[in-house]
Amino acid sequence: MEPIGDLERELEELRETFRSGKTKEASWRRSQLKSLLTLLEEREEDILQALHQDIGKNPVESYRDEVGTLIKSVNYALDYLKQWMSSKNVKMPIVAFPTRAELVPEPLGIVLVISSWNFPFGLSLEPLIGAIAAGNVVVLKPSELAPASSSVLATTLHSYLDNKAVKVIQGGYCVGDQLLQQKWDKIFFTGTPRVARIVMTAAAKHLTPVTLELGGKCPAVVDALSCSWDREMAIKRILGGKFGACAGQACIGIDYILTEKKFATSLIEQMKVSTKKMFGENPRESRSVARVINQHHFLRLKNLLDDPMVKASVVYGGSLDEDHLFIEPTILLDPPLKAAIMNEEIFGPLLPIISLEKIEESIEFIKSRPRALSIYAFTKNEKLKRRLISETSSGSLVFNDAIIQYAADTVPFGGVGESGFGRYHGKFSFDAFTHEKAVVKRHFLIEFWFRFPPWNDYKMQLLK
Ligand code: NAD
């Protein structure tokens, strides 16, 4: 097992910083957030290069999904920090008159953030923004599968932020395991349900609260939009939300499409045209398709396609290049529902389309499967929208677009059921790392005598 150099000393330094109270000061939180902003601006080039090196992401995509989104998030936190940090007065029952009560936000303490590789900066720094804004000290363990990004995080955070309060510890599952043995005040985990179970088991030992940001299969219901403008726009957003976001390696990326049989052929024809517009006749030469993260995942995706029944369902794409970890944006029509591709999270540029007699059947289809992180529906049918809202459950439900919810500070980002629990982004990130303490201040002026023993029937009547 790779030992973490002097972990105890590092953690003691963090605890000492927290005990000193300096991270609770608004000035410290603000200065750290501002430094993070400076880091993102000054080290943009290093970040974009690392993302290209790790996952072959185009710098424009990286800016849109990581640097740009993070700059927006830090600015949002800076704008609202004072409001978030302030106590809120609340009412008390008449029996407690006269009393004042308030909810006082306080930091949880020492927190551990374990992140994933597909958006290595966003998934590390979005929680970090919340943790710092809330006044905590933090250990961040980025994913070993994106080593260039992990290394940029370690070096830059060390030089821009207070390194007695924020530490990056790099490494794989052995390092993760050693970190999980420690006592934390909060663990914020992004990754697979398998590792989430390990995290929760370790957290249970110390009664540590956890946020679990997991994945799953996000369906997109695609209705036969009658207007050609709407249809074209929908297809662009579907393809962008699948192939144009880390080549489908996104937790909220579209996993599969549900559409009506009679619409499937024309949908596919239009998707082919739009895919060519986005990635060219030879996508292998396109600089707009990210690469598969590593050989293990490449072979996992290849295996999904190697099933003869699945292979026979490919209607577009399907070429693979192991040397360059490239998989062509691929569309499939009606692969068997029992095949692995329809039961495991795909997490790659393969897009199955499942055709149904009636679009309303999509609701039962979705309900019969584990609850998704996101459901997308491209439709103008208000009745279908209402049914999806009331009859299905998911972390988020987005009409007529995909992925866009990740960029919002005002809606919570997180899963439900198998896609995780807890939420973050904007104020929700602050809350994820905050304990809201109930502070009740009574006066001595008046008292209701019937609140106290000895008990009798008359006091019971008065209490009722
Ligand atoms: P993973 O669970 O394999 O790893 C996640 C992190 O946990 C990594 O940092 C890894 O080093 C660490 N880890 C692995 N084993 C560990 C152990 N035994 N003890 C402690 N730490 C350990 O997941 P991944 O491959 O990095 O990510 C892909 C998954 O994450 C997908 O399922 C995807 O849907 C999900 N995801 C979810 C979100 C979200 O915001 N909900 C975002 C991105 C990815």
Coordinates of C-alpha atoms and ligand atoms in Angstrom, one line a residue:
M1 CA 0.0 0.0 0.0
E2 CA 1.3 3.5 -1.0
P3 CA 1.7 5.3 2.4
I4 CA 0.7 8.9 2.6
G5 CA 3.7 10.9 3.9
D6 CA 3.0 12.0 7.4
L7 CA -0.8 12.1 7.1
E8 CA -1.2 12.5 10.8
R9 CA 0.9 15.7 10.9
E10 CA -1.0 17.1 7.9
L11 CA -4.4 16.4 9.4
E12 CA -3.3 17.8 12.8
E13 CA -2.2 21.0 11.0
L14 CA -5.6 21.3 9.4
R15 CA -7.4 20.7 12.8
E16 CA -5.2 23.3 14.4
T17 CA -6.1 25.8 11.7
F18 CA -9.8 25.1 12.2
R19 CA -9.5 25.4 16.0
S20 CA -7.7 28.8 15.6
G21 CA -11.0 30.1 14.2
K22 CA -9.5 31.9 11.3
T23 CA -11.5 29.9 8.6
K24 CA -14.6 31.2 10.3
E25 CA -13.8 34.8 9.5
A26 CA -15.6 36.2 6.5
S27 CA -12.3 37.9 5.4
W28 CA -10.5 34.6 5.3
R29 CA -13.3 32.9 3.2
R30 CA -13.4 35.9 0.9
S31 CA -9.7 36.0 0.4
Q32 CA -9.5 32.3 -0.4
L33 CA -12.3 32.5 -2.9
K34 CA -10.6 35.4 -4.6
S35 CA -7.3 33.5 -4.7
L36 CA -9.2 30.6 -6.3
L37 CA -10.5 33.1 -8.9
T38 CA -7.0 34.3 -9.6
L39 CA -5.8 30.7 -9.9
L40 CA -8.5 29.9 -12.5
E41 CA -7.6 33.1 -14.5
E42 CA -3.8 32.9 -14.2
R43 CA -3.5 29.1 -14.7
E44 CA -6.2 28.6 -17.3
E45 CA -3.6 27.4 -19.9
D46 CA -2.2 24.7 -17.5
I47 CA -5.7 23.5 -16.7
L48 CA -6.8 23.3 -20.4
Q49 CA -3.5 21.5 -21.3
A50 CA -3.9 19.0 -18.5
L51 CA -7.5 18.2 -19.6
H52 CA -6.3 17.7 -23.1
Q53 CA -3.5 15.5 -21.9
D54 CA -5.8 13.4 -19.7
I55 CA -8.9 13.1 -21.8
G56 CA -8.2 14.7 -25.1
K57 CA -10.8 17.4 -24.3
N58 CA -10.9 20.4 -26.7
P59 CA -9.9 23.6 -24.9
V60 CA -13.2 25.2 -25.8
E61 CA -15.2 22.4 -24.2
S62 CA -12.9 22.5 -21.2
Y63 CA -13.4 26.2 -20.8
R64 CA -17.2 25.9 -21.1
D65 CA -17.5 22.9 -18.7
E66 CA -14.7 23.6 -16.2
V67 CA -12.8 26.9 -16.1
G68 CA -15.7 29.1 -17.2
T69 CA -18.3 27.4 -15.0
L70 CA -16.0 27.5 -12.0
I71 CA -15.2 31.2 -12.5
K72 CA -19.0 31.8 -12.5
S73 CA -19.4 29.7 -9.4
V74 CA -16.7 31.5 -7.4
N75 CA -18.1 34.9 -8.4
Y76 CA -21.6 33.7 -7.3
A77 CA -20.2 32.6 -4.0
L78 CA -18.4 35.9 -3.5
D79 CA -21.6 37.8 -4.3
Y80 CA -23.7 35.9 -1.8
L81 CA -21.2 35.0 0.9
K82 CA -22.4 37.7 3.3
Q83 CA -26.0 36.7 2.9
W84 CA -25.2 33.0 3.3
M85 CA -23.1 33.6 6.4
S86 CA -25.7 35.7 8.2
S87 CA -28.1 34.3 10.9
K88 CA -31.8 34.0 10.1
N89 CA -34.4 35.0 12.7
V90 CA -37.2 32.4 13.1
K91 CA -40.5 32.4 15.0
M92 CA -41.0 30.5 18.3
P93 CA -44.3 29.0 19.7
I94 CA -46.4 31.3 21.9
V95 CA -45.7 29.1 24.9
A96 CA -42.1 30.3 24.7
F97 CA -43.0 34.0 24.7
P98 CA -41.0 36.2 25.0
T99 CA -38.1 34.5 23.1
R100 CA -35.9 35.2 20.1
A101 CA -34.6 32.4 18.0
E102 CA -32.2 32.3 15.1
L103 CA -30.4 29.8 12.8
V104 CA -26.7 30.4 12.9
P105 CA -24.7 28.7 10.2
E106 CA -21.4 27.2 11.4
P107 CA -18.7 25.2 9.5
L108 CA -18.6 21.5 10.0
G109 CA -14.8 21.3 10.5
I110 CA -12.4 19.1 8.6
V111 CA -13.9 17.8 5.4
L112 CA -12.7 15.2 2.8
V113 CA -13.6 15.7 -0.9
I114 CA -13.0 12.6 -3.1
S115 CA -13.5 13.4 -6.8
S116 CA -13.8 11.7 -10.1
W117 CA -11.7 12.0 -13.3
N118 CA -14.2 13.1 -16.0
F119 CA -14.5 16.7 -14.9
P120 CA -11.4 16.7 -12.7
F121 CA -11.4 20.4 -12.0
G122 CA -15.2 21.0 -11.7
L123 CA -15.8 18.0 -9.5
S124 CA -13.0 19.0 -7.2
L125 CA -13.3 22.7 -7.1
E126 CA -17.2 23.1 -7.0
P127 CA -17.3 21.3 -3.6
L128 CA -14.2 23.1 -2.5
I129 CA -15.9 26.5 -3.2
G130 CA -18.8 25.4 -0.9
A131 CA -16.4 24.1 1.7
I132 CA -14.3 27.2 1.9
A133 CA -17.3 29.6 1.7
A134 CA -18.8 27.7 4.7
G135 CA -15.5 28.1 6.6
N136 CA -14.1 24.5 6.7
V137 CA -10.6 23.1 6.3
V138 CA -10.4 20.6 3.5
V139 CA -8.5 17.6 2.1
L140 CA -9.1 17.1 -1.6
K141 CA -8.3 13.7 -3.2
P142 CA -8.6 14.0 -6.9
S143 CA -8.8 10.9 -9.2
E144 CA -5.6 9.1 -10.1
L145 CA -7.1 8.4 -13.6
A146 CA -6.6 12.0 -14.6
P147 CA -3.0 12.4 -13.4
A148 CA -2.1 15.7 -15.3
S149 CA -5.2 17.4 -13.8
S150 CA -4.6 15.9 -10.4
S151 CA -1.0 17.3 -10.5
V152 CA -2.1 20.8 -11.6
L153 CA -4.7 20.8 -8.7
A154 CA -2.0 19.8 -6.2
T155 CA 0.6 22.4 -7.3
T156 CA -1.8 25.3 -7.9
L157 CA -4.0 24.9 -4.9
H158 CA -0.8 24.7 -2.7
S159 CA 0.5 28.0 -4.1
Y160 CA -2.7 30.0 -4.3
L161 CA -4.7 28.9 -1.2
D162 CA -3.9 28.8 2.5
N163 CA -2.0 25.5 2.6
K164 CA -2.6 25.2 6.3
A165 CA -6.3 25.0 5.5
V166 CA -6.6 23.3 2.1
K167 CA -4.5 20.2 1.1
V168 CA -4.5 18.1 -1.9
I169 CA -3.5 14.5 -1.4
Q170 CA -3.0 12.6 -4.7
G171 CA -3.3 8.9 -5.2
G172 CA -5.5 5.9 -6.0
Y173 CA -7.8 3.7 -4.1
C174 CA -5.1 2.8 -1.5
V175 CA -4.7 6.5 -0.6
G176 CA -8.4 6.9 -0.7
D177 CA -8.7 3.9 1.7
Q178 CA -6.2 5.4 4.1
L179 CA -8.0 8.7 4.1
L180 CA -11.3 7.0 4.8
Q181 CA -9.8 5.5 8.0
Q182 CA -9.5 9.0 9.5
K183 CA -12.2 10.8 11.3
W184 CA -13.8 13.5 9.2
D185 CA -16.6 16.0 9.9
K186 CA -18.0 15.5 6.4
I187 CA -17.1 13.4 3.3
F188 CA -18.2 14.6 -0.1
F189 CA -17.7 11.8 -2.6
T190 CA -18.2 11.8 -6.4
G191 CA -17.9 8.4 -8.2
T192 CA -19.4 5.0 -8.5
P193 CA -22.1 3.4 -6.3
R194 CA -19.5 0.6 -5.6
V195 CA -17.0 2.9 -4.0
A196 CA -19.8 5.0 -2.4
R197 CA -20.7 1.9 -0.4
I198 CA -17.1 1.7 0.9
V199 CA -17.2 5.4 1.7
M200 CA -20.5 5.1 3.6
T201 CA -19.2 2.1 5.6
A202 CA -16.1 4.0 6.6
A203 CA -18.2 7.1 7.5
A204 CA -20.5 5.1 9.6
K205 CA -17.7 4.2 12.0
H206 CA -17.4 7.9 13.0
L207 CA -21.0 8.9 12.3
T208 CA -19.7 11.2 9.6
P209 CA -22.3 12.8 7.3
V210 CA -21.8 12.1 3.6
T211 CA -22.8 13.6 0.3
L212 CA -22.7 11.0 -2.5
E213 CA -22.7 12.3 -6.1
L214 CA -23.1 9.1 -8.2
G215 CA -24.2 8.3 -11.7
G216 CA -26.5 5.9 -13.5
K217 CA -28.4 5.8 -16.8
C218 CA -29.9 9.1 -17.7
P219 CA -32.8 8.7 -20.3
A220 CA -33.9 11.2 -22.9
V221 CA -37.5 11.1 -24.0
V222 CA -37.6 12.4 -27.5
D223 CA -41.1 13.3 -28.8
A224 CA -41.9 13.8 -32.5
L225 CA -41.6 17.6 -32.4
S226 CA -43.7 18.8 -35.3
C227 CA -41.8 22.0 -36.1
S228 CA -38.5 21.4 -38.0
W229 CA -36.8 24.3 -36.2
D230 CA -37.6 22.7 -32.8
R231 CA -36.5 19.3 -34.0
E232 CA -33.2 20.5 -35.3
M233 CA -32.5 22.4 -32.0
A234 CA -33.4 19.3 -30.0
I235 CA -31.1 17.1 -32.0
K236 CA -28.2 19.6 -31.6
R237 CA -28.8 19.7 -27.8
I238 CA -29.0 15.9 -27.6
L239 CA -25.8 15.4 -29.6
G240 CA -24.1 18.1 -27.6
G241 CA -25.3 16.6 -24.4
K242 CA -23.9 13.2 -25.3
F243 CA -20.9 13.3 -27.7
G244 CA -20.0 17.0 -27.0
A245 CA -19.6 16.6 -23.2
C246 CA -16.4 14.5 -22.5
A247 CA -17.5 12.1 -25.3
G248 CA -20.4 10.8 -23.2
Q249 CA -18.2 10.3 -20.1
A250 CA -20.5 12.5 -18.0
C251 CA -22.7 11.5 -15.1
I252 CA -25.5 13.7 -16.5
G253 CA -24.8 12.8 -20.1
I254 CA -27.7 11.2 -22.0
D255 CA -27.3 7.4 -21.7
Y256 CA -30.1 6.4 -24.1
I257 CA -33.1 7.8 -26.0
L258 CA -36.7 6.7 -25.8
T259 CA -38.8 7.6 -28.9
E260 CA -41.8 6.4 -30.9
K261 CA -41.3 3.7 -33.5
K262 CA -42.8 5.8 -36.3
F263 CA -40.4 8.7 -35.6
A264 CA -37.2 6.7 -35.0
T265 CA -36.1 6.5 -38.7
S266 CA -36.4 10.2 -39.4
L267 CA -34.8 11.0 -36.0
I268 CA -31.8 8.8 -36.8
E269 CA -31.4 10.3 -40.3
Q270 CA -31.4 13.8 -38.8
M271 CA -29.0 12.8 -36.1
K272 CA -26.6 11.4 -38.7
V273 CA -26.6 14.8 -40.6
S274 CA -26.1 16.8 -37.4
T275 CA -23.4 14.4 -36.0
K276 CA -21.5 14.9 -39.3
K277 CA -21.9 18.7 -39.0
M278 CA -20.4 18.6 -35.4
F279 CA -17.6 16.1 -35.9
G280 CA -17.0 15.9 -39.7
E281 CA -17.1 13.0 -42.1
N282 CA -14.1 11.4 -40.3
P283 CA -14.6 12.1 -36.6
R284 CA -11.3 10.4 -35.8
E285 CA -9.6 13.5 -37.2
S286 CA -12.0 15.8 -35.4
R287 CA -10.5 17.8 -32.5
S288 CA -13.9 18.1 -31.0
V289 CA -14.3 14.5 -29.6
A290 CA -12.7 13.8 -26.3
R291 CA -10.9 10.5 -25.9
V292 CA -11.8 7.6 -23.6
I293 CA -10.0 8.0 -20.3
N294 CA -7.9 4.8 -20.4
Q295 CA -7.6 1.3 -21.9
H296 CA -9.7 -0.3 -19.2
H297 CA -12.7 1.9 -20.0
F298 CA -12.0 1.6 -23.7
L299 CA -12.2 -2.2 -23.5
R300 CA -15.3 -2.0 -21.3
L301 CA -17.0 0.1 -24.0
K302 CA -15.7 -2.2 -26.7
N303 CA -17.2 -5.2 -24.8
L304 CA -20.6 -3.5 -24.7
L305 CA -20.4 -3.2 -28.5
D306 CA -19.0 -6.7 -29.1
D307 CA -22.2 -8.4 -28.2
P308 CA -23.4 -9.6 -31.7
M309 CA -27.0 -8.4 -31.1
V310 CA -25.7 -5.0 -30.0
K311 CA -23.3 -4.8 -33.0
A312 CA -26.2 -5.5 -35.3
S313 CA -28.1 -2.6 -33.9
V314 CA -25.5 0.0 -34.8
V315 CA -27.0 2.5 -37.3
Y316 CA -24.2 5.0 -37.3
G317 CA -20.5 5.0 -36.4
G318 CA -19.1 2.1 -34.5
S319 CA -15.4 2.4 -35.4
L320 CA -12.8 2.1 -32.6
D321 CA -9.1 2.9 -32.4
E322 CA -7.5 1.4 -29.3
D323 CA -4.1 3.0 -29.9
H324 CA -5.7 6.4 -29.6
L325 CA -8.4 5.5 -27.2
F326 CA -10.9 6.8 -29.7
I327 CA -14.5 5.6 -30.1
E328 CA -16.6 7.2 -32.9
P329 CA -19.8 8.8 -31.9
T330 CA -22.1 5.8 -32.3
I331 CA -25.9 5.5 -32.6
L332 CA -27.7 2.2 -32.1
L333 CA -31.4 1.3 -32.7
D334 CA -33.1 -1.1 -30.4
P335 CA -30.2 -3.1 -28.9
P336 CA -31.7 -5.9 -26.8
L337 CA -33.0 -4.6 -23.5
K338 CA -31.3 -7.5 -21.7
A339 CA -27.8 -6.6 -23.2
A340 CA -25.2 -5.0 -20.8
I341 CA -25.4 -1.7 -22.8
M342 CA -29.0 -1.2 -21.6
N343 CA -28.3 -2.2 -18.0
E344 CA -24.9 -0.7 -17.1
E345 CA -24.1 3.0 -17.2
I346 CA -22.5 3.5 -20.6
F347 CA -20.2 6.4 -19.8
G348 CA -18.9 6.7 -23.4
P349 CA -19.9 7.8 -26.9
L350 CA -22.5 5.1 -27.6
L351 CA -26.1 6.2 -27.8
P352 CA -28.8 3.6 -28.0
I353 CA -32.3 4.6 -29.2
I354 CA -35.2 2.5 -27.8
S355 CA -38.3 2.7 -29.9
L356 CA -41.8 2.5 -28.3
E357 CA -45.3 2.3 -29.7
K358 CA -46.4 5.4 -27.8
I359 CA -44.2 8.1 -26.2
E360 CA -46.3 7.8 -23.0
E361 CA -44.8 4.3 -22.5
S362 CA -41.5 6.0 -21.7
I363 CA -42.9 6.8 -18.3
E364 CA -43.3 3.1 -17.3
F365 CA -39.9 2.3 -18.9
I366 CA -38.2 4.9 -16.8
K367 CA -40.1 4.0 -13.6
S368 CA -39.1 0.3 -13.9
R369 CA -35.4 1.2 -13.7
P370 CA -33.2 2.7 -10.9
R371 CA -33.7 6.4 -10.3
A372 CA -31.5 8.5 -12.6
L373 CA -29.4 11.5 -11.8
S374 CA -31.2 13.3 -14.6
I375 CA -34.1 12.7 -17.0
Y376 CA -34.4 14.7 -20.2
A377 CA -37.5 15.1 -22.3
F378 CA -37.6 16.9 -25.6
T379 CA -41.3 17.7 -26.1
K380 CA -43.9 20.4 -26.3
N381 CA -46.6 18.2 -25.1
E382 CA -47.7 19.8 -21.8
K383 CA -49.6 16.7 -20.6
L384 CA -46.5 14.5 -21.1
K385 CA -44.4 17.1 -19.2
R386 CA -46.8 17.1 -16.3
R387 CA -46.8 13.3 -16.1
L388 CA -43.0 13.2 -16.2
I389 CA -42.9 15.7 -13.3
S390 CA -45.4 13.9 -11.2
E391 CA -44.8 10.3 -12.0
T392 CA -41.0 9.9 -12.3
S393 CA -38.2 10.5 -9.8
S394 CA -34.7 11.7 -10.6
G395 CA -32.1 14.1 -9.3
S396 CA -33.2 16.6 -12.0
L397 CA -35.6 16.7 -14.8
V398 CA -34.8 19.0 -17.8
F399 CA -37.1 19.7 -20.7
N400 CA -35.7 20.5 -24.1
D401 CA -32.0 20.5 -23.3
A402 CA -29.3 18.4 -21.6
I403 CA -26.4 19.1 -19.2
I404 CA -27.4 22.8 -18.9
Q405 CA -28.5 22.2 -15.2
Y406 CA -24.9 21.7 -14.2
A407 CA -24.1 25.3 -14.9
A408 CA -26.9 26.7 -12.7
D409 CA -26.2 28.1 -9.2
T410 CA -29.8 28.4 -8.4
V411 CA -30.9 24.7 -8.8
P412 CA -29.5 21.9 -6.6
F413 CA -27.2 19.4 -8.3
G414 CA -27.4 15.9 -6.9
G415 CA -29.1 12.5 -7.2
V416 CA -31.8 10.5 -5.6
G417 CA -31.9 6.8 -4.8
E418 CA -29.2 4.9 -6.7
S419 CA -27.9 8.2 -8.2
G420 CA -26.8 9.4 -4.8
F421 CA -28.0 11.8 -2.1
G422 CA -27.1 15.3 -0.9
R423 CA -26.9 18.2 -3.2
Y424 CA -24.6 21.1 -4.1
H425 CA -23.9 24.1 -6.4
G426 CA -24.5 27.7 -5.3
K427 CA -26.1 28.1 -1.9
F428 CA -26.6 24.3 -1.8
S429 CA -22.8 23.8 -1.8
F430 CA -22.6 26.2 1.2
D431 CA -25.3 24.2 3.0
A432 CA -23.6 20.9 2.2
F433 CA -20.7 21.9 4.4
T434 CA -22.6 23.9 7.0
H435 CA -24.4 23.0 10.3
E436 CA -27.3 25.3 10.9
K437 CA -27.3 25.7 14.7
A438 CA -30.6 26.6 16.4
V439 CA -30.0 29.4 18.9
V440 CA -32.8 30.2 21.3
K441 CA -32.6 33.3 23.5
R442 CA -35.3 33.4 26.3
H443 CA -36.1 36.3 28.6
F444 CA -37.0 36.3 32.3
L445 CA -40.0 38.7 32.1
I446 CA -43.0 36.4 31.9
E447 CA -43.7 32.7 32.5
F448 CA -46.7 30.4 32.0
W449 CA -47.1 28.6 35.3
F450 CA -49.0 25.6 33.8
R451 CA -45.7 24.5 32.0
F452 CA -44.4 23.1 35.3
P453 CA -45.2 20.2 37.6
P454 CA -47.1 19.3 39.7
W455 CA -49.4 18.1 36.9
N456 CA -53.2 18.3 37.2
D457 CA -56.2 18.2 34.9
Y458 CA -56.6 21.9 34.9
K459 CA -53.1 22.4 33.5
M460 CA -53.9 19.8 30.8
Q461 CA -56.9 21.9 29.8
L462 CA -54.8 25.0 29.6
L463 CA -52.1 23.3 27.5
K464 CA -54.7 22.1 25.0
Ligands
NAD1 P1 -14.8 5.6 -8.7 O1 -15.8 5.3 -7.7 O2 -14.0 4.5 -9.3 O3 -13.7 6.6 -8.1 C1 -14.0 7.9 -7.5 C2 -12.9 8.3 -6.6 O4 -12.9 7.4 -5.5 C3 -11.5 8.4 -7.2 O5 -10.9 9.5 -6.6 C4 -10.9 7.1 -6.7 O6 -9.5 7.2 -6.5 C5 -11.5 6.9 -5.3 N1 -11.6 5.6 -4.8 C6 -11.7 4.4 -5.6 N2 -11.7 3.3 -4.8 C7 -11.6 3.8 -3.5 C8 -11.6 3.2 -2.2 N3 -11.6 1.8 -2.1 N4 -11.4 3.9 -1.1 C9 -11.4 5.3 -1.2 N5 -11.4 5.9 -2.4 C10 -11.5 5.2 -3.5 O7 -15.5 6.5 -9.9 P2 -14.9 7.1 -11.2 O8 -14.5 6.1 -12.2 O9 -13.8 8.1 -10.8 O10 -16.1 8.0 -11.7 C11 -17.1 7.5 -12.6 C12 -18.4 7.4 -11.9 O11 -18.7 8.6 -11.2 C13 -19.6 7.2 -12.8 O12 -20.5 6.3 -12.3 C14 -20.2 8.6 -12.9 O13 -21.6 8.6 -13.2 C15 -20.0 9.1 -11.5 N6 -19.9 10.6 -11.5 C16 -20.9 11.2 -10.8 C17 -20.9 12.6 -10.9 C18 -21.9 13.4 -10.1 O14 -21.7 14.6 -10.0 N7 -23.0 12.8 -9.7 C19 -19.9 13.3 -11.6 C20 -18.9 12.5 -12.2 C21 -18.9 11.2 -12.2

